[in-house]
Short mmCIF file of C-alpha atoms in Angstrom, two decimals:
data_model
loop_
_atom_site.label_atom_id
_atom_site.label_comp_id
_atom_site.label_asym_id
_atom_site.label_seq_id
_atom_site.Cartn_x
_atom_site.Cartn_y
_atom_site.Cartn_z
CA MET A 129 78.73 287.95 34.34
CA THR A 130 81.63 287.48 36.75
CA ASP A 131 84.01 284.49 36.71
CA GLY A 132 82.39 283.17 39.88
CA ALA A 133 78.96 282.83 38.22
CA ARG A 134 79.72 281.26 34.85
CA PRO A 135 76.79 279.55 33.06
CA SER A 136 76.72 275.75 33.05
CA GLY A 137 74.87 272.96 31.25
CA ALA A 138 72.49 274.08 28.50
CA LEU A 139 73.24 277.74 29.10
CA ALA A 140 76.96 277.13 28.63
CA ARG A 141 76.36 275.25 25.37
CA GLN A 142 74.10 278.04 24.14
CA ALA A 143 76.68 280.68 25.05
CA GLU A 144 79.38 278.70 23.26
CA TRP A 145 77.19 278.34 20.16
CA LEU A 146 76.46 282.07 20.15
CA ALA A 147 80.16 282.87 20.48
CA ARG A 148 80.97 280.78 17.37
CA TYR A 149 77.97 281.89 15.32
CA GLU A 150 78.69 283.86 12.18
CA PRO A 151 75.95 285.13 9.87
CA GLY A 152 76.38 283.97 6.26
CA LEU A 153 74.88 282.09 3.32
CA ARG A 154 73.99 278.45 4.02
CA VAL A 155 72.79 275.88 1.47
CA ALA A 156 70.40 273.10 2.51
CA GLU A 157 68.67 270.47 0.37
CA ARG A 158 64.90 270.42 0.28
CA GLY A 159 62.85 267.45 -0.87
CA LYS A 160 59.16 266.92 -1.44
CA VAL A 161 56.94 263.89 -0.78
CA VAL A 162 55.60 262.47 -4.05
CA SER A 163 53.42 259.74 -2.57
CA VAL A 164 52.85 258.04 0.77
CA GLY A 165 51.09 254.85 1.82
CA ASP A 166 51.54 251.40 3.48
CA GLY A 167 54.38 252.74 5.64
CA ILE A 168 56.35 253.88 2.58
CA ALA A 169 57.08 257.39 1.27
CA TRP A 170 58.55 258.36 -2.11
CA ILE A 171 60.46 261.65 -2.10
CA SER A 172 61.91 263.75 -4.90
CA GLY A 173 64.91 266.00 -4.43
CA LEU A 174 67.57 265.51 -1.70
CA PRO A 175 70.38 264.45 -4.12
CA SER A 176 72.84 263.92 -1.22
CA ALA A 177 70.68 261.34 0.57
CA ALA A 178 72.37 258.00 1.31
CA MET A 179 71.08 254.64 2.46
CA ASP A 180 69.94 254.54 6.11
CA ASP A 181 69.93 258.35 6.42
CA ILE A 182 67.21 259.84 8.60
CA LEU A 183 64.66 262.10 6.89
CA SER A 184 62.64 264.70 8.80
CA PHE A 185 59.33 265.91 7.39
CA GLU A 186 57.72 269.27 7.90
CA ASP A 187 54.74 267.75 9.76
CA GLY A 188 56.97 265.98 12.33
CA SER A 189 57.07 262.55 10.65
CA ARG A 190 60.36 260.68 10.29
CA ALA A 191 61.66 258.04 7.92
CA THR A 192 64.85 256.24 6.95
CA VAL A 193 66.16 255.90 3.41
CA PHE A 194 65.64 252.34 2.15
CA ASN A 195 65.94 252.61 -1.64
CA LEU A 196 67.62 255.01 -4.07
CA THR A 197 66.54 255.33 -7.70
CA GLY A 198 67.59 257.76 -10.41
CA ASP A 199 65.10 260.48 -9.44
CA LEU A 200 63.24 259.26 -6.35
CA ILE A 201 64.07 258.18 -2.80
CA GLY A 202 62.17 255.29 -1.24
CA ALA A 203 61.89 255.77 2.54
CA VAL A 204 60.45 253.59 5.30
CA LEU A 205 58.37 255.57 7.77
CA LEU A 206 59.36 255.37 11.45
CA HIS A 207 56.83 257.90 12.72
CA GLN A 208 53.82 259.10 10.76
CA THR A 209 51.36 261.88 11.53
CA ASP A 210 47.96 262.32 9.94
CA ALA A 211 49.25 265.47 8.21
CA LEU A 212 51.81 263.63 6.07
CA THR A 213 50.63 263.88 2.46
CA ALA A 214 52.02 264.39 -1.01
CA GLY A 215 53.76 267.76 -1.21
CA THR A 216 55.10 267.73 2.38
CA VAL A 217 58.61 269.15 2.58
CA ALA A 218 61.43 266.78 3.65
CA HIS A 219 64.95 267.46 4.94
CA LEU A 220 67.98 265.31 5.65
CA GLY A 221 68.29 264.60 9.37
CA GLY A 222 72.09 264.61 9.26
CA ARG A 223 72.57 261.42 11.33
CA SER A 224 72.14 257.67 11.10
CA LEU A 225 69.62 255.61 12.98
CA SER A 226 70.58 254.95 16.63
CA ILE A 227 68.95 254.03 19.93
CA PRO A 228 69.64 255.12 23.53
CA VAL A 229 71.30 252.32 25.54
CA GLY A 230 72.40 251.74 29.11
CA ASP A 231 71.30 250.38 32.49
CA ALA A 232 68.27 252.69 32.58
CA LEU A 233 66.59 250.34 30.07
CA LEU A 234 66.49 247.42 32.53
CA GLY A 235 62.90 246.59 33.44
CA ARG A 236 61.54 248.84 30.70
CA VAL A 237 59.41 248.24 27.61
CA ILE A 238 60.53 250.33 24.64
CA ASP A 239 59.93 250.54 20.91
CA PRO A 240 62.77 250.11 18.36
CA LEU A 241 63.57 253.84 18.58
CA GLY A 242 63.97 253.74 22.38
CA LEU A 243 60.67 255.44 23.21
CA PRO A 244 58.91 254.06 26.32
CA LEU A 245 55.79 251.92 25.86
CA ASP A 246 55.16 251.16 29.55
CA GLY A 247 53.61 254.52 30.46
CA GLN A 248 56.66 255.70 32.41
CA GLU A 249 59.04 258.58 31.78
CA ALA A 250 61.62 258.24 29.03
CA PRO A 251 64.72 256.44 30.43
CA GLU A 252 67.80 258.56 31.05
CA HIS A 253 70.27 257.11 28.60
CA GLU A 254 74.03 257.07 29.01
CA ALA A 255 74.88 256.69 25.33
CA TYR A 256 73.53 256.11 21.84
CA ARG A 257 74.36 253.09 19.72
CA PRO A 258 73.71 252.63 15.98
CA LEU A 259 71.11 250.04 15.10
CA ASP A 260 72.99 248.62 12.14
CA THR A 261 76.72 248.30 12.65
CA LYS A 262 79.52 245.86 11.86
CA SER A 263 79.93 242.72 13.93
CA PRO A 264 83.06 242.38 16.13
CA PRO A 265 86.16 241.36 14.11
CA ILE A 266 87.75 237.93 14.43
CA ILE A 267 90.66 239.24 16.53
CA ALA A 268 88.17 240.49 19.16
CA ARG A 269 86.49 237.09 19.53
CA ASP A 270 87.16 234.12 21.77
CA PHE A 271 85.96 230.52 21.74
CA VAL A 272 82.63 229.86 23.43
CA ASN A 273 83.78 228.51 26.80
CA LYS A 274 81.11 229.18 29.43
CA PRO A 275 77.73 227.42 29.70
CA LEU A 276 74.44 229.27 29.62
CA TYR A 277 71.88 227.17 31.48
CA SER A 278 68.31 227.19 30.23
CA GLY A 279 66.98 225.33 33.27
CA ILE A 280 65.43 222.77 30.88
CA LYS A 281 66.73 219.24 31.46
CA ILE A 282 66.71 218.02 27.89
CA ILE A 283 68.56 221.13 26.62
CA ASP A 284 71.19 221.47 29.35
CA THR A 285 72.17 217.80 29.08
CA MET A 286 71.81 216.88 25.40
CA ILE A 287 71.71 220.20 23.47
CA PRO A 288 73.86 222.48 25.66
CA ILE A 289 74.12 226.21 24.96
CA GLY A 290 77.27 228.26 25.56
CA LYS A 291 77.52 231.97 26.26
CA GLY A 292 78.10 233.69 22.92
CA GLN A 293 76.34 230.95 20.95
CA ARG A 294 73.50 231.42 18.45
CA GLN A 295 70.94 228.67 19.01
CA LEU A 296 67.86 228.54 16.79
CA LEU A 297 64.45 227.59 18.23
CA ILE A 298 62.50 226.10 15.34
CA GLY A 299 59.09 224.46 14.99
CA ASP A 300 55.45 224.92 14.04
CA GLU A 301 53.28 227.52 15.72
CA GLY A 302 51.93 226.58 19.15
CA LEU A 303 54.57 223.98 20.07
CA GLY A 304 56.28 226.00 22.81
CA ARG A 305 59.15 227.85 21.11
CA SER A 306 58.49 231.09 23.03
CA SER A 307 58.02 229.13 26.26
CA ILE A 308 61.55 227.74 25.96
CA ALA A 309 62.91 231.25 25.41
CA ILE A 310 60.97 232.68 28.38
CA ASP A 311 62.08 229.78 30.62
CA THR A 312 65.69 230.49 29.64
CA VAL A 313 65.30 234.19 30.51
CA ILE A 314 63.68 233.34 33.86
CA ASN A 315 66.50 230.91 34.65
CA GLN A 316 69.09 233.73 34.41
CA GLN A 317 67.88 235.18 37.72
CA GLY A 318 70.85 235.67 40.05
CA LYS A 319 73.35 234.67 37.33
CA ASP A 320 74.36 238.24 36.33
CA VAL A 321 73.10 237.85 32.74
CA ARG A 322 71.23 240.80 31.26
CA CYS A 323 68.45 239.87 28.88
CA VAL A 324 66.74 241.54 25.93
CA TYR A 325 63.48 240.07 24.62
CA VAL A 326 62.48 241.33 21.17
CA LEU A 327 58.83 240.88 20.15
CA ILE A 328 58.36 241.38 16.39
CA GLY A 329 54.89 241.79 14.91
CA GLN A 330 53.16 240.15 17.90
CA LYS A 331 49.65 240.85 19.12
CA ARG A 332 49.27 243.23 22.06
CA SER A 333 47.86 240.40 24.20
CA THR A 334 51.03 238.38 23.57
CA VAL A 335 53.19 241.36 24.53
CA ILE A 336 51.26 241.90 27.77
CA ASN A 337 51.33 238.20 28.60
CA THR A 338 55.12 238.04 28.10
CA MET A 339 55.66 241.13 30.24
CA GLN A 340 53.46 239.76 33.04
CA LEU A 341 55.17 236.38 33.00
CA LEU A 342 58.59 237.98 33.31
CA ARG A 343 57.37 240.29 36.08
CA GLU A 344 55.68 237.49 38.06
CA HIS A 345 58.89 235.45 38.04
CA GLY A 346 61.13 238.39 38.93
CA ALA A 347 62.83 238.40 35.52
CA LEU A 348 61.73 241.82 34.30
CA GLU A 349 64.20 243.64 36.55
CA TYR A 350 67.17 242.34 34.52
CA THR A 351 65.35 242.31 31.15
CA THR A 352 64.51 244.90 28.49
CA LEU A 353 61.54 244.31 26.20
CA VAL A 354 61.85 245.76 22.69
CA VAL A 355 58.40 245.69 21.14
CA ALA A 356 57.10 246.33 17.62
CA GLU A 357 53.47 245.27 17.68
CA ALA A 358 51.59 243.88 14.70
CA SER A 359 49.76 247.21 14.40
CA SER A 360 52.96 249.29 14.32
CA LEU A 361 54.58 250.60 11.16
CA PRO A 362 56.38 247.93 9.07
CA GLY A 363 59.58 249.96 9.38
CA LEU A 364 59.55 249.57 13.16
CA GLN A 365 58.96 245.82 12.87
CA TYR A 366 61.94 245.57 10.53
CA LEU A 367 64.20 247.54 12.90
CA ALA A 368 63.12 245.78 16.13
CA PRO A 369 65.75 242.96 16.16
CA PHE A 370 68.54 245.42 15.30
CA ALA A 371 67.42 247.67 18.18
CA GLY A 372 67.42 244.75 20.64
CA CYS A 373 70.84 243.69 19.40
CA ALA A 374 72.21 247.23 19.92
CA VAL A 375 70.90 247.33 23.52
CA ALA A 376 72.55 243.98 24.33
CA GLU A 377 75.69 244.91 22.43
CA GLN A 378 76.32 247.90 24.71
CA TRP A 379 76.39 245.62 27.78
CA MET A 380 78.52 243.05 25.94
CA PHE A 381 81.20 245.64 25.19
CA GLN A 382 81.10 246.63 28.89
CA GLY A 383 82.21 243.06 29.70
CA ARG A 384 78.82 241.66 30.73
CA ASP A 385 77.04 238.47 29.74
CA THR A 386 73.85 239.10 27.77
CA LEU A 387 71.05 237.04 26.26
CA VAL A 388 68.88 238.31 23.42
CA VAL A 389 65.74 236.56 22.12
CA TYR A 390 64.33 237.37 18.65
CA ASP A 391 60.65 236.35 18.66
CA ASP A 392 60.40 235.74 15.79
CA LEU A 393 62.51 236.09 12.63
CA SER A 394 59.85 234.54 10.34
CA THR A 395 57.66 237.58 10.93
CA HIS A 396 60.72 239.79 10.46
CA ALA A 397 61.46 238.16 7.09
CA ARG A 398 57.86 238.63 5.95
CA THR A 399 57.96 242.29 6.97
CA TYR A 400 61.19 242.80 5.04
CA ARG A 401 59.64 241.10 2.00
CA GLU A 402 56.63 243.42 2.23
CA LEU A 403 58.82 246.53 2.42
CA SER A 404 61.06 245.38 -0.42
CA LEU A 405 58.14 244.65 -2.74
CA LEU A 406 56.56 248.01 -1.97
CA LEU A 407 59.88 249.68 -2.76
CA ARG A 408 60.02 247.84 -6.11
CA GLN A 409 63.07 245.74 -5.32
CA PRO A 410 63.31 242.56 -7.45
CA PRO A 411 61.89 239.46 -5.71
CA GLY A 412 63.80 236.20 -5.40
CA ARG A 413 62.87 232.78 -4.00
CA GLU A 414 59.38 232.78 -2.41
CA ALA A 415 59.25 236.52 -3.30
CA TYR A 416 61.82 237.34 -0.63
CA PRO A 417 64.46 239.88 -1.67
CA GLY A 418 67.81 238.45 -2.59
CA ASP A 419 69.59 239.95 0.42
CA ILE A 420 67.35 238.42 3.13
CA PHE A 421 70.15 235.96 4.00
CA SER A 422 72.69 238.74 4.52
CA VAL A 423 70.20 240.74 6.63
CA HIS A 424 69.82 237.88 9.12
CA ALA A 425 73.50 236.94 8.95
CA ARG A 426 74.48 240.56 9.68
CA LEU A 427 72.20 240.54 12.71
CA LEU A 428 73.23 237.18 14.17
CA GLU A 429 76.97 237.63 13.57
CA ARG A 430 76.91 240.38 16.20
CA ALA A 431 76.28 237.71 18.87
CA THR A 432 79.64 236.41 20.03
CA CYS A 433 82.06 235.82 22.91
CA LEU A 434 84.66 238.60 23.19
CA ASN A 435 88.18 237.83 24.37
CA ALA A 436 89.69 239.28 27.56
CA SER A 437 91.45 242.16 25.78
CA HIS A 438 88.06 243.38 24.54
CA GLY A 439 86.24 243.08 27.85
CA GLY A 440 85.30 239.40 27.81
CA GLY A 441 81.58 240.09 27.42
CA THR A 442 79.24 237.71 25.63
CA MET A 443 75.99 237.95 23.69
CA THR A 444 73.99 234.75 23.34
CA ALA A 445 71.24 234.85 20.70
CA LEU A 446 68.09 232.71 20.64
CA PRO A 447 66.37 233.47 17.32
CA ILE A 448 62.95 231.85 16.84
CA VAL A 449 61.67 230.74 13.45
CA GLU A 450 58.40 229.17 12.41
CA THR A 451 57.96 226.16 10.15
CA GLN A 452 54.85 225.13 8.20
CA GLN A 453 53.74 221.49 8.71
CA GLY A 454 57.19 220.71 10.13
CA GLU A 455 58.94 221.59 6.83
CA ILE A 456 62.46 222.27 8.01
CA ALA A 457 63.81 222.73 4.45
CA ALA A 458 61.81 225.91 3.68
CA TYR A 459 63.73 229.00 2.60
CA ILE A 460 63.94 231.10 5.79
CA PRO A 461 64.42 228.14 8.22
CA THR A 462 67.20 226.75 6.01
CA ASN A 463 68.91 230.13 5.93
CA LEU A 464 68.82 230.48 9.71
CA ILE A 465 69.96 226.90 10.31
CA SER A 466 73.04 227.58 8.18
CA ILE A 467 73.77 230.85 10.03
CA THR A 468 73.34 229.65 13.63
CA ASP A 469 75.44 227.25 15.71
CA GLY A 470 72.68 224.71 16.22
CA GLN A 471 68.94 224.32 16.54
CA VAL A 472 66.33 223.08 18.98
CA TYR A 473 63.59 221.45 16.88
CA LEU A 474 60.07 221.07 18.27
CA ASP A 475 57.98 218.25 16.84
CA ARG A 476 54.18 218.23 16.58
CA GLU A 477 53.83 214.45 17.05
CA ARG A 478 55.73 214.56 20.34
CA PHE A 479 53.63 217.54 21.40
CA ALA A 480 50.41 215.66 20.61
CA GLY A 481 51.80 212.66 22.51
CA GLY A 482 52.09 214.72 25.68
CA PHE A 483 55.89 215.08 25.72
CA ARG A 484 56.81 218.56 27.02
CA PRO A 485 58.93 220.29 25.90
CA ALA A 486 58.24 218.67 22.53
CA ILE A 487 61.90 218.63 21.48
CA ASP A 488 62.95 216.17 18.80
CA ILE A 489 66.42 215.05 19.88
CA GLY A 490 67.20 213.51 16.50
CA ARG A 491 66.75 216.79 14.64
CA SER A 492 68.24 219.03 17.33
CA VAL A 493 71.93 219.77 17.57
CA SER A 494 74.34 222.09 19.34
CA ARG A 495 77.55 222.36 17.34
CA ILE A 496 79.66 224.26 19.88
CA GLY A 497 77.71 224.05 23.16
CA GLY A 498 79.51 220.85 24.19
CA GLN A 499 82.80 222.75 24.42
CA ALA A 500 81.24 225.11 26.97
CA GLN A 501 79.46 222.41 28.98
CA HIS A 502 80.58 221.97 32.58
CA PRO A 503 82.94 218.94 32.79
CA ARG A 504 80.76 217.20 35.37
CA ILE A 505 77.60 217.61 33.30
CA LYS A 506 79.46 216.59 30.15
CA GLU A 507 80.83 213.46 31.87
CA GLU A 508 77.41 212.40 33.13
CA ALA A 509 75.53 213.26 29.91
CA GLY A 510 78.17 211.28 27.99
CA ARG A 511 76.38 208.84 25.69
CA MET A 512 72.92 209.74 26.99
CA LYS A 513 71.82 211.27 23.69
CA LEU A 514 72.98 208.28 21.62
CA ASP A 515 71.41 205.80 24.06
CA TYR A 516 68.14 207.70 23.96
CA LEU A 517 68.11 207.72 20.16
CA GLN A 518 68.77 203.96 20.17
CA PHE A 519 65.85 203.52 22.56
CA LEU A 520 63.55 205.36 20.17
CA GLU A 521 64.54 202.92 17.42
CA LEU A 522 64.16 199.86 19.66
CA GLU A 523 60.77 201.02 20.87
CA VAL A 524 59.42 200.52 17.36
CA PHE A 525 59.85 196.75 17.74
CA THR A 526 57.62 196.68 20.81
CA ARG A 527 54.70 197.99 18.75
CA PHE A 528 54.62 194.70 16.78
CA GLY A 529 54.51 192.52 19.91
CA ALA A 530 57.88 190.97 19.09
CA ARG A 531 59.56 188.84 21.76
CA LEU A 532 62.66 190.67 22.98
CA GLU A 533 65.83 189.54 24.68
CA ALA A 534 66.32 190.40 28.34
CA SER A 535 69.11 192.87 27.56
CA MET A 536 66.92 194.63 25.02
CA GLU A 537 64.00 194.76 27.46
CA ALA A 538 66.30 196.34 30.06
CA ALA A 539 67.48 198.93 27.51
CA ILE A 540 63.88 199.79 26.62
CA HIS A 541 62.95 200.11 30.30
CA ARG A 542 65.83 202.53 30.91
CA GLY A 543 64.86 204.45 27.77
CA ARG A 544 61.30 204.84 29.02
CA LEU A 545 62.60 205.99 32.38
CA LEU A 546 64.78 208.59 30.68
CA GLN A 547 61.86 209.70 28.55
CA GLN A 548 59.81 210.34 31.68
CA ILE A 549 62.73 212.10 33.37
CA LEU A 550 63.14 214.51 30.45
CA LYS A 551 59.53 215.68 30.63
CA GLN A 552 59.22 219.13 32.17
CA ASP A 553 56.42 221.64 32.58
CA ARG A 554 56.83 225.20 31.31
CA LEU A 555 57.88 228.02 33.66
CA THR A 556 59.72 225.55 35.92
CA PRO A 557 63.41 226.02 35.14
CA LEU A 558 65.59 223.78 37.29
CA PRO A 559 68.98 224.45 38.94
CA VAL A 560 72.02 222.74 37.51
CA GLU A 561 72.66 220.94 40.83
CA PHE A 562 69.37 219.04 40.42
CA GLU A 563 70.32 218.09 36.88
CA MET A 564 73.59 216.69 38.24
CA ALA A 565 71.69 214.70 40.90
CA TRP A 566 69.21 213.01 38.54
CA MET A 567 71.95 212.13 36.04
CA VAL A 568 74.05 210.49 38.78
CA ALA A 569 70.97 208.61 39.96
CA PHE A 570 70.10 207.45 36.43
CA ASN A 571 73.62 206.50 35.40
CA ASP A 572 74.27 204.52 38.61
CA GLY A 573 71.02 202.60 38.28
CA HIS A 574 69.23 204.07 41.30
CA LEU A 575 66.09 204.53 39.22
CA ASP A 576 66.10 201.15 37.45
CA SER A 577 63.80 199.54 40.00
CA ILE A 578 60.91 201.99 39.59
CA GLU A 579 58.24 202.17 36.92
CA PRO A 580 58.09 205.14 34.52
CA GLU A 581 54.84 206.29 36.15
CA GLN A 582 56.69 206.76 39.46
CA VAL A 583 59.46 208.95 38.03
CA ALA A 584 57.74 212.29 38.66
CA GLY A 585 57.24 211.57 42.38
CA VAL A 586 60.80 210.32 42.88
CA LEU A 587 62.28 213.33 41.08
CA GLY A 588 60.15 215.68 43.17
CA LYS A 589 61.61 214.24 46.38
CA LEU A 590 65.10 214.33 44.88
CA GLN A 591 64.65 218.01 43.98
CA GLN A 592 63.69 218.85 47.57
CA GLN A 593 66.77 217.06 48.90
CA VAL A 594 69.03 218.91 46.47
CA ALA A 595 67.51 222.25 47.46
CA ASN A 596 68.25 221.53 51.15
CA SER A 597 71.83 220.35 50.58
CA ASP A 598 75.10 222.25 50.28
CA LEU A 599 76.38 220.20 47.35
CA ARG A 600 77.60 222.16 44.36
CA ILE A 601 78.29 221.17 40.79
CA ASP A 602 82.08 221.32 41.37
CA ASP A 603 82.04 218.84 44.29
CA PRO A 604 83.60 215.40 43.65
CA ARG A 605 81.36 212.75 42.09
CA GLU A 606 81.82 210.50 45.12
CA GLN A 607 80.01 213.04 47.29
CA TRP A 608 77.14 213.17 44.80
CA VAL A 609 76.91 209.37 44.70
CA ASP A 610 76.80 209.16 48.54
CA ALA A 611 74.16 211.88 48.71
CA VAL A 612 71.96 210.37 45.97
CA THR A 613 72.17 206.95 47.64
CA ARG A 614 70.88 208.48 50.89
CA TRP A 615 68.18 210.59 49.23
CA LEU A 616 66.49 208.12 46.91
CA PRO A 617 63.81 205.80 48.34
CA SER A 618 64.57 202.09 48.28
CA PRO A 619 62.69 199.73 45.88
CA LYS A 620 60.71 198.49 48.90
CA ASP A 621 59.42 202.01 49.56
CA THR A 622 58.37 202.48 45.94
CA GLY A 623 56.49 199.17 45.99
CA SER A 624 57.96 197.84 42.72
CA ALA A 625 60.58 195.36 41.71
CA ALA A 626 63.30 195.51 39.10
CA PRO A 627 62.16 194.50 35.61
#
């Protein structure tokens, strides 16, 4: 071949390999499957195997090393064929577990190994990233200093979330934890935030419903779904949150803002308990293995805000955890509360009472979100949370028919107004400009003359006015006050008088 027609691509690599090849004696380890079942395989041989190594089986199955004993290797299956039985030959794969990452994953549905689940071609990846890696060091981190808006009034004002924060969504099943996470993802449209939604051990109908909701609201184009269905191998369900974290981590180190949702870590903990018991690891509290805390801490510590010298990217994490009968002090919820930077607690009584989202302000907290809150929002929100909690205490007196002072009646009326204002339907995230408008209106007493039943109609008109105006969150408060005064209907128009 002449110099002008040199091979390229795969041919060049093959020619280079042939040029370096030298025949000689090579030694390779060879293991054998002793038993297989329930997503677990026990293998003899392979004395050089280490934790998290990939094992390749003769029939095409794959597994990762999860437990090492004196004479056997416990491996978690990642791919299993019908031909995998006792006696199948196993080899070391020679690499650790990793997943393809990059922009090609946007709008795609993949499994924890990066294989497509949406019926399309495999995405062309730009790089691989290990599933389990160390979190960024302290010197690479910065303080959380930018807000991440959920579009939910009660969260953005009283339980704010900052970019790089880890905020736990906690509550019983069926109270709207996933709805809050989906609303937050939908609200990132046009805000240059890339999202990863991890579904762990969910039913296929739930997966399809989530995908359709994101697609209908235009959110799938900037989101990657990492799915390990309930029918998938336990090993894939265990790896799913680490895979989603690795996908988001790649964008974070490129200097982008990312949001990752883990739905949910209760199922993940149960899967890890199942695998650990099958692999004969000693059980601890509630039969969970002793290292379940470190597993979740290792995962959530990777969500952070990088400083400018490391790209300035952020990864915000919204882990979801389930409680039983509202028991917040159970083992896994307590662990996650201590790991994260705050929690949004959903209460069944408020849900049954028709308050949506059913967030219990008294049990919810954001430890660092206030530092990232926009100054205007922070100024208006001010004492709103404390005043609302005082209203909830005062409201108890009204149930006994007690005669109240005028000042107390006025405080209860404003509390009931605020309670109505904070109600919000799912899949209706709101812009931050509207949140500024209703807070100015509430704080300046523009809503005091209406009854709580009229709040929804007044806010609807206010939202239309905000959408048609050029006011932005950074504009002076005086401009907001003038605009709100013009927009809101007078007490005469609402047909009610001040209490």
